Tab-separated table of C-alpha atoms in Angstrom:
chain	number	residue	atom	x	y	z
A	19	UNK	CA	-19.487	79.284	-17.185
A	20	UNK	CA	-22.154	79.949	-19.552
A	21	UNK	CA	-22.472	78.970	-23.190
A	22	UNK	CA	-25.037	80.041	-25.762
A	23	UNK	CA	-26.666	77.694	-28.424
A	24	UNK	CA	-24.254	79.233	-31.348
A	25	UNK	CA	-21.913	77.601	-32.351
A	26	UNK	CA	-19.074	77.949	-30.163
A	27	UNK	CA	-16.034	80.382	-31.037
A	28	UNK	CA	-13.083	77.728	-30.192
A	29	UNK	CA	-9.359	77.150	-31.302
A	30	UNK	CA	-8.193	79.946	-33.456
A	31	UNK	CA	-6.408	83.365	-32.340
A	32	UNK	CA	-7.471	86.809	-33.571
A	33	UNK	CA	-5.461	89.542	-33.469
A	34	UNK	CA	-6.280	93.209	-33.322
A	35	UNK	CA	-4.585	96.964	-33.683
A	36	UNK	CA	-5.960	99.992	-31.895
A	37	UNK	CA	-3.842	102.546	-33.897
A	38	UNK	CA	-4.685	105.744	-32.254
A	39	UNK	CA	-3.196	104.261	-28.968
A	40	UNK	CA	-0.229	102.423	-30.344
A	41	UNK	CA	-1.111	99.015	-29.336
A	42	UNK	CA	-1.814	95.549	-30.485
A	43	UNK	CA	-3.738	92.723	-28.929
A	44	UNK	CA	-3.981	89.352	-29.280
A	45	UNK	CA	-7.368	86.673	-28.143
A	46	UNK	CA	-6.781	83.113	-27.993
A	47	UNK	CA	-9.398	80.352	-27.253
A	48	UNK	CA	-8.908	76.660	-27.022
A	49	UNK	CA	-11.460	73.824	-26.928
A	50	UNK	CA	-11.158	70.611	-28.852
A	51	UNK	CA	-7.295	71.001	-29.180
A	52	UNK	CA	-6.825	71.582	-25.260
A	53	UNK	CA	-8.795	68.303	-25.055
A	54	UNK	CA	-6.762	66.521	-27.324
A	55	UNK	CA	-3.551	67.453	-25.702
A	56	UNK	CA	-4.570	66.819	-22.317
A	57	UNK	CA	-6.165	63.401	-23.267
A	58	UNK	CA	-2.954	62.048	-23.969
A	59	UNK	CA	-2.028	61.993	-20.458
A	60	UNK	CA	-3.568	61.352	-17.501
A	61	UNK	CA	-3.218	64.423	-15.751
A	62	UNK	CA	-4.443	65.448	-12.309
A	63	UNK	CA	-6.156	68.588	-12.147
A	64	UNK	CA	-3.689	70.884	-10.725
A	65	UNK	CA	-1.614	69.694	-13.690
A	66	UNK	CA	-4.056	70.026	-16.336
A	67	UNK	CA	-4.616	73.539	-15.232
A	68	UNK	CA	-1.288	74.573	-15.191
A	69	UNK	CA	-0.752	73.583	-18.931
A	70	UNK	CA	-4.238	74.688	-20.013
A	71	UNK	CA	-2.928	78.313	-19.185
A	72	UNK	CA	0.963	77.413	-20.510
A	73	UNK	CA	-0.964	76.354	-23.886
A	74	UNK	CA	-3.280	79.233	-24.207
A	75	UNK	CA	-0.123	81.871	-23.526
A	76	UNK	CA	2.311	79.478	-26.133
A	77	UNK	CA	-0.818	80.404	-28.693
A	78	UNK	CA	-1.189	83.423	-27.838
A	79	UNK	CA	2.530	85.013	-28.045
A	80	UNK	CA	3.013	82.237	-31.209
A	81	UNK	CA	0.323	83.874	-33.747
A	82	UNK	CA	2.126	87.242	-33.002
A	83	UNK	CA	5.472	85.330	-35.308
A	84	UNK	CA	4.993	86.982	-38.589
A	85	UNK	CA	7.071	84.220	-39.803
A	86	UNK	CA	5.035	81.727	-40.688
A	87	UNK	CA	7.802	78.908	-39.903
A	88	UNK	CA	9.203	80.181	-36.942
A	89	UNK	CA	8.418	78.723	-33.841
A	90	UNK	CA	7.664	79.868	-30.218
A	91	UNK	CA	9.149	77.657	-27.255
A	92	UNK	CA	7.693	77.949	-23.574
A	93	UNK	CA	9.839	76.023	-21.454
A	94	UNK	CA	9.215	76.063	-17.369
A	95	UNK	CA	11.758	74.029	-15.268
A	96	UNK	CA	12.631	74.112	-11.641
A	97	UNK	CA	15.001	71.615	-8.874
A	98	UNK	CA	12.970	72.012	-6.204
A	99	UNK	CA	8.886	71.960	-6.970
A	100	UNK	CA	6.944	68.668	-8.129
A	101	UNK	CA	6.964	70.093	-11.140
A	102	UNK	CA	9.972	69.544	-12.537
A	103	UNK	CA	9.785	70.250	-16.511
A	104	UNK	CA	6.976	71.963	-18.583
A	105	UNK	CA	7.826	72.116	-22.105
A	106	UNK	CA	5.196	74.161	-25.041
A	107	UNK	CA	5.107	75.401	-27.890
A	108	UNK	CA	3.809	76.981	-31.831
A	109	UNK	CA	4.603	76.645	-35.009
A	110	UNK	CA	2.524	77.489	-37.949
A	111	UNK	CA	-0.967	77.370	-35.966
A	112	UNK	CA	-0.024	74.033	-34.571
A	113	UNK	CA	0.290	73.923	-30.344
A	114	UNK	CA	1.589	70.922	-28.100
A	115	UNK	CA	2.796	70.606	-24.646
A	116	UNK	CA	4.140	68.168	-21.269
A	117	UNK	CA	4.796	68.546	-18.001
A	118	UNK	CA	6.990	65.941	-16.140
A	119	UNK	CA	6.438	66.103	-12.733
A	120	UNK	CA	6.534	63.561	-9.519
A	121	UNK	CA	3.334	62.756	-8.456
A	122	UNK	CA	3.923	61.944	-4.536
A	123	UNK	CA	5.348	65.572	-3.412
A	124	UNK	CA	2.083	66.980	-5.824
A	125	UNK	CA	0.064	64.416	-3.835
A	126	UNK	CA	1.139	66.193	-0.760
A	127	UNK	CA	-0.333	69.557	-1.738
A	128	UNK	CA	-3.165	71.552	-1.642
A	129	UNK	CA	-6.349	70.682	-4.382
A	130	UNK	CA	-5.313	74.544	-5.585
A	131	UNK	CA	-1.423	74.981	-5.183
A	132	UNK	CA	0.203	77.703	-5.889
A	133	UNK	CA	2.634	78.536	-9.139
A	134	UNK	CA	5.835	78.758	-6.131
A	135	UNK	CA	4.517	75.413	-4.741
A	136	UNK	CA	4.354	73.569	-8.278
A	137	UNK	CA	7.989	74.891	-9.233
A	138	UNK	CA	9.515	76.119	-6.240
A	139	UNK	CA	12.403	78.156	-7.069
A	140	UNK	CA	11.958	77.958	-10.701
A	141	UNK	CA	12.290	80.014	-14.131
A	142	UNK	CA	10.793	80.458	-17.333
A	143	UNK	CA	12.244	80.645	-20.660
A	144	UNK	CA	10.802	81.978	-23.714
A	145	UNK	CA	12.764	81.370	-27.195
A	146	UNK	CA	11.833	82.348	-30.843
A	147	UNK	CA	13.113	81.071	-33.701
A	148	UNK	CA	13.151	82.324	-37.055
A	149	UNK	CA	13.011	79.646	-39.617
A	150	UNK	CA	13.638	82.579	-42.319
A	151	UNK	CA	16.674	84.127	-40.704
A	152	UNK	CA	17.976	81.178	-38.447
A	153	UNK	CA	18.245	83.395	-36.035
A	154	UNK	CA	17.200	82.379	-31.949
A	155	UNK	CA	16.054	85.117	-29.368
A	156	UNK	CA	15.656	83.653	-25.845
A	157	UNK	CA	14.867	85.299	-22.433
A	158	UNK	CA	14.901	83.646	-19.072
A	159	UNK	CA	12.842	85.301	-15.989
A	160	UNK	CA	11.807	83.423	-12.800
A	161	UNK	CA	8.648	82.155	-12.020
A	162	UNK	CA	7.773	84.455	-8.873
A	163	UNK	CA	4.799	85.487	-10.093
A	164	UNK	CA	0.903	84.425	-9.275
A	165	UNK	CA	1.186	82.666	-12.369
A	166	UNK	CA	2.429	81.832	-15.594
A	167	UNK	CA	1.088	84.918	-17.607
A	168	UNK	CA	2.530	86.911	-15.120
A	169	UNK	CA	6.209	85.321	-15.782
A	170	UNK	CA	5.309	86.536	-19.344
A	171	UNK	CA	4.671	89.799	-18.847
A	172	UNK	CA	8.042	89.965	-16.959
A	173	UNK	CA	9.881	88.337	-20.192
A	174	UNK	CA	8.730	91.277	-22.263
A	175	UNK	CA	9.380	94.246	-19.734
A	176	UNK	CA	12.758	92.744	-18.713
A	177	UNK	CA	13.674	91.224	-22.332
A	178	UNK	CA	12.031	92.915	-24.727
A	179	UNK	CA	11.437	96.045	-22.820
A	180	UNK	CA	7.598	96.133	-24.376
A	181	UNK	CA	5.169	97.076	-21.581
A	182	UNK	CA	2.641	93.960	-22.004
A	183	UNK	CA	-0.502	93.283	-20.253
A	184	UNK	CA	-1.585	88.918	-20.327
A	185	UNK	CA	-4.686	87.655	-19.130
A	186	UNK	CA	-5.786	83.901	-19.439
A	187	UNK	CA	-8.787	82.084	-17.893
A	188	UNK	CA	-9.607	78.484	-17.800
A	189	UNK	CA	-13.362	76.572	-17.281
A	190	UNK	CA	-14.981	73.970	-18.458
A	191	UNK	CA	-17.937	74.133	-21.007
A	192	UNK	CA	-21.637	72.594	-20.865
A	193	UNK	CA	-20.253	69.326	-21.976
A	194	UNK	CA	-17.579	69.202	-19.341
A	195	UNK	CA	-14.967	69.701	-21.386
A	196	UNK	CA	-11.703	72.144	-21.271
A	197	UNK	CA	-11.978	75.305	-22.482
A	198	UNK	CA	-9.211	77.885	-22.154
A	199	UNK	CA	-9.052	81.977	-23.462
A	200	UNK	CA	-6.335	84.709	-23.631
A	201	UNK	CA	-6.131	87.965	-23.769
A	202	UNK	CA	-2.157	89.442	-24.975
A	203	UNK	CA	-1.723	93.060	-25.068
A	204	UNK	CA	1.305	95.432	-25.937
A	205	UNK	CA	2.166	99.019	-26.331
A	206	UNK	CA	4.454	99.183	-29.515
A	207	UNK	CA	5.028	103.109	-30.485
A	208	UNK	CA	6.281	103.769	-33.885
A	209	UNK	CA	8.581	106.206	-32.522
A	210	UNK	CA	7.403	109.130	-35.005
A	211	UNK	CA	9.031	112.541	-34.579
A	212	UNK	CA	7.553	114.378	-31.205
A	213	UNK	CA	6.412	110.768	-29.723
A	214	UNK	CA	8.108	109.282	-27.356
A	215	UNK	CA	9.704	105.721	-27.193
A	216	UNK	CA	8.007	104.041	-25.360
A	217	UNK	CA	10.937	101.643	-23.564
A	218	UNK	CA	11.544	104.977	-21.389
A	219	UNK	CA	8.526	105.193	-20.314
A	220	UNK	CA	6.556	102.124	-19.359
A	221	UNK	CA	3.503	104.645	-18.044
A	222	UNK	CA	2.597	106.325	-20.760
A	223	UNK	CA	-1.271	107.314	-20.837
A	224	UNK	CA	-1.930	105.580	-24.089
A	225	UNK	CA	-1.083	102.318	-22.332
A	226	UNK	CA	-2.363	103.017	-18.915
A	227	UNK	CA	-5.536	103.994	-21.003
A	228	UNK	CA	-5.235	100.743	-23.019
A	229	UNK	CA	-4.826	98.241	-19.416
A	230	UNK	CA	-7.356	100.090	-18.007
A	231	UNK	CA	-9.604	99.060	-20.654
A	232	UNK	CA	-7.995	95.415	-20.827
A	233	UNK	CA	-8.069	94.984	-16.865
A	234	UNK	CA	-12.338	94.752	-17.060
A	235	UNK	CA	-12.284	91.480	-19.159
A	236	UNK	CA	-12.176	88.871	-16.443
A	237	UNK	CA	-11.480	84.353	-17.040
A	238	UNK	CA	-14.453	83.789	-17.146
A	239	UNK	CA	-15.522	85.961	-20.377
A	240	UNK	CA	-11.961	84.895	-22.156
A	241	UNK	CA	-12.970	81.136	-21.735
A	242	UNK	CA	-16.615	81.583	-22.791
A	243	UNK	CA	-16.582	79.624	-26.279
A	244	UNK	CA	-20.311	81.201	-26.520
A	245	UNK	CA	-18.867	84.882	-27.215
A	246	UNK	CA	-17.268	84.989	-30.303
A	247	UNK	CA	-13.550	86.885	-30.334
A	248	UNK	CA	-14.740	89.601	-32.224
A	249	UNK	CA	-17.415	90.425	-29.473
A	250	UNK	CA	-14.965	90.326	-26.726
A	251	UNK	CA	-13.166	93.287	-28.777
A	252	UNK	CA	-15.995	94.472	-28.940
A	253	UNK	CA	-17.032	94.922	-25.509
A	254	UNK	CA	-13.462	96.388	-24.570
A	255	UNK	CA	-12.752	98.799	-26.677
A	256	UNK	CA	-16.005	100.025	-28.531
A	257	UNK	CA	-15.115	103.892	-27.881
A	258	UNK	CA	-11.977	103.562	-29.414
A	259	UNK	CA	-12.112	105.710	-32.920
A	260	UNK	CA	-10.662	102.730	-34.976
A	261	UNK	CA	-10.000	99.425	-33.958
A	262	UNK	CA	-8.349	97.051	-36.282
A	263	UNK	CA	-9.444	93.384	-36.597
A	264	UNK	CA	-6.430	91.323	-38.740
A	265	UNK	CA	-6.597	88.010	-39.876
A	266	UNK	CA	-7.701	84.817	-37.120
A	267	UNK	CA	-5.338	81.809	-37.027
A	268	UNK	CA	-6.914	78.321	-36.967
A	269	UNK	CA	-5.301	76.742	-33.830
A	270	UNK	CA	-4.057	72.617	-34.128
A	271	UNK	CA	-2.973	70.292	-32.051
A	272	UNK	CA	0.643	69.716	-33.549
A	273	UNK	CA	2.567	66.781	-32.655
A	274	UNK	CA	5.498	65.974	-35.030
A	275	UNK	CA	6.602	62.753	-34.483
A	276	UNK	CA	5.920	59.697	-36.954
A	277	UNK	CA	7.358	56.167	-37.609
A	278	UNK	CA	8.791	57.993	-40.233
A	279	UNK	CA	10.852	60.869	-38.625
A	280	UNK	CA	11.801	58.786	-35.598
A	281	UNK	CA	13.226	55.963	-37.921
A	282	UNK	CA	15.176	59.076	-39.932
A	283	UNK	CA	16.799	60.119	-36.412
A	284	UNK	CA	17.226	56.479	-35.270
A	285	UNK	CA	19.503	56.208	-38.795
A	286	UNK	CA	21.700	58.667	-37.471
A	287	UNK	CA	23.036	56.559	-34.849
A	288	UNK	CA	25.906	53.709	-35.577
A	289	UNK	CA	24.683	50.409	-35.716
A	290	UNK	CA	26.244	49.505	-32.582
A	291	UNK	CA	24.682	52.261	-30.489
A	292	UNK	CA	21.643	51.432	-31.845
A	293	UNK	CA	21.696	47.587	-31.174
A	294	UNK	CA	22.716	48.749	-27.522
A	295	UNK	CA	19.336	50.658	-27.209
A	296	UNK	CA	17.208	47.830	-28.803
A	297	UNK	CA	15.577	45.385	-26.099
A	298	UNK	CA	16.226	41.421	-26.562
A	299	UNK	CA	14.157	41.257	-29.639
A	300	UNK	CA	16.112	44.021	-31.369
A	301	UNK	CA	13.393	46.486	-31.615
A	302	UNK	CA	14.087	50.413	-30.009
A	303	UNK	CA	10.802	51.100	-28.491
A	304	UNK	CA	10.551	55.729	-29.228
A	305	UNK	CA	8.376	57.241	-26.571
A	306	UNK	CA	6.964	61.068	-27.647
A	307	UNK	CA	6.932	63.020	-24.410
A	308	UNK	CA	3.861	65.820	-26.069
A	309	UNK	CA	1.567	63.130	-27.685
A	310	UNK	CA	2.313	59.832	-24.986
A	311	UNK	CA	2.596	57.316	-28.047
A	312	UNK	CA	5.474	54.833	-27.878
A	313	UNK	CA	6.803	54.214	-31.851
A	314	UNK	CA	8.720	50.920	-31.843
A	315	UNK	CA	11.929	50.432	-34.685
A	316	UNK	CA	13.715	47.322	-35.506
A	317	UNK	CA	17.148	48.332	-34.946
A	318	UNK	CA	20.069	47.389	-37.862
């Protein structure tokens, strides 16, 4: 993968309209925050792959939340593949993930398994929730798919009945480190008198115009942190008459546990119960599946 000597377009999420069409895109790219998540465990590389891309697609459906507390939740979870549990998700800009998984089956595979050989018979679920309204959407599809973007592109056909196009791609940059990219496209009509809604017709020739566009980009290009976001938009859909660039979002990694908060939810237990869970020196040792530190609280 090649990377210029600018300085490298990395963590932040730029999204994009293409009015005359009806659609709106998303472009994620992770670097230094895919690092720092991944550090905290010592993954193997099928593994680290498989939540590079469940990272990228939490960021990339996340910045769509126009509500700026709400949060996005990815969670992957099967009974019969090594993997048994991958949990992401976004809130505010801020991204974290795990995966839980049994290392002798994924010893037994190949170096490149595929998604039905990590999970098996497995599913995905997607949930939003709205920290405005309270409110909680959640859709569950399996994971029969090539991957996990394609799991997501079935959530919004099936759920959400928006045709959806998701492309990720992973690599690693000239100083060996992670780099991930995302592409998140959608065909949203506003349903105008004499158009026609769209959720009757997932072929429309706005969107097959749109995919056809989208379908050129490949991993590699997404993942390049030497082409800024703005050129990949660029380079897709420069014969477009107007092509909207909004806002980027800074991307974080976001952990939210602290001595703090996990002394607050300790407190909420009797005293009992909580002397139960202490070990022989009366301290309740915390562990935080997403960021791997252990936070240790002298019980009451």
């Amino acid at each position: 993968m090649h990377e210029s000597t600018t300085i490298p377009d990395l963590d932040r999420a730029l999204g994009f309209t293409i009015p005359a069409r009806q659609a709106r895109g998303r472009l994620v790219r992770l670097g230094p925050v895919l690092d720092a998540v991944l550090a905290a465990h010592a993954y193997p590389p099928a593994i680290e792959a498989l939540l590079a891309e469940a990272l990228t697609l939490a960021a990339l459906i996340g910045s769509t939340l126009k509500d700026a507390g709400g949060q996005l939740t990815m969670q992957a979870q099967s009974d019969s593949g090594p993997v048994q549990l991958l949990v992401c998700d976004y809130r505010g800009g801020e991204v974290r993930g795990y995966v839980q998984y049994d290392a002798d089956r994924l010893a037994e595979m190949p170096a490149d398994p595929t998604l039905f050989a990590l999970f098996g018979a497995g599913y995905l679920a997607v949930t939003f929730d709205q920290a405005l309204t309270g409110e909680r959407y959640q859709g569950i599809v399996p994971l029969d798919g090539d991957s996990l973007a394609d799991a997501v592109e079935r959530y919004f056909v099936q759920s959400e009945q928006i045709p959806t196009l998701v492309r990720t791609g992973m690599g690693r940059g000239a100083d060996g480190q992670c780099r991930a990219g995302g592409l998140f496209l959608q065909y949203l009509p506003e349903g105008e008198v004499g158009r026609e809604r769209l959720h009757a017709r997932l072929d429309h020739p706005e969107w097959e115009h749109v995919v056809a566009l989208a379908q050129t980009m490949g991993g590699d290009e997404l993942a390049d942190a030497g082409v800024p976001l703005e050129t990949l938009i660029w380079r897709l859909f420069n014969e477009e008459d107007e092509v909207r660039v909004l806002a980027s979002t800074p991307l974080v990694r976001g952990c939210r546990c602290s001595p703090d908060y996990i002394a607050q939810v300790l407190a909420k237990f009797p005293a009992e119960e909580q002397r139960e869970m202490a070990d022989e020196r009366g301290v309740i040792s915390v562990d935080c599946a997403f960021c791997a530190r252990s936070f240790p609280v002298a019980a009451v």
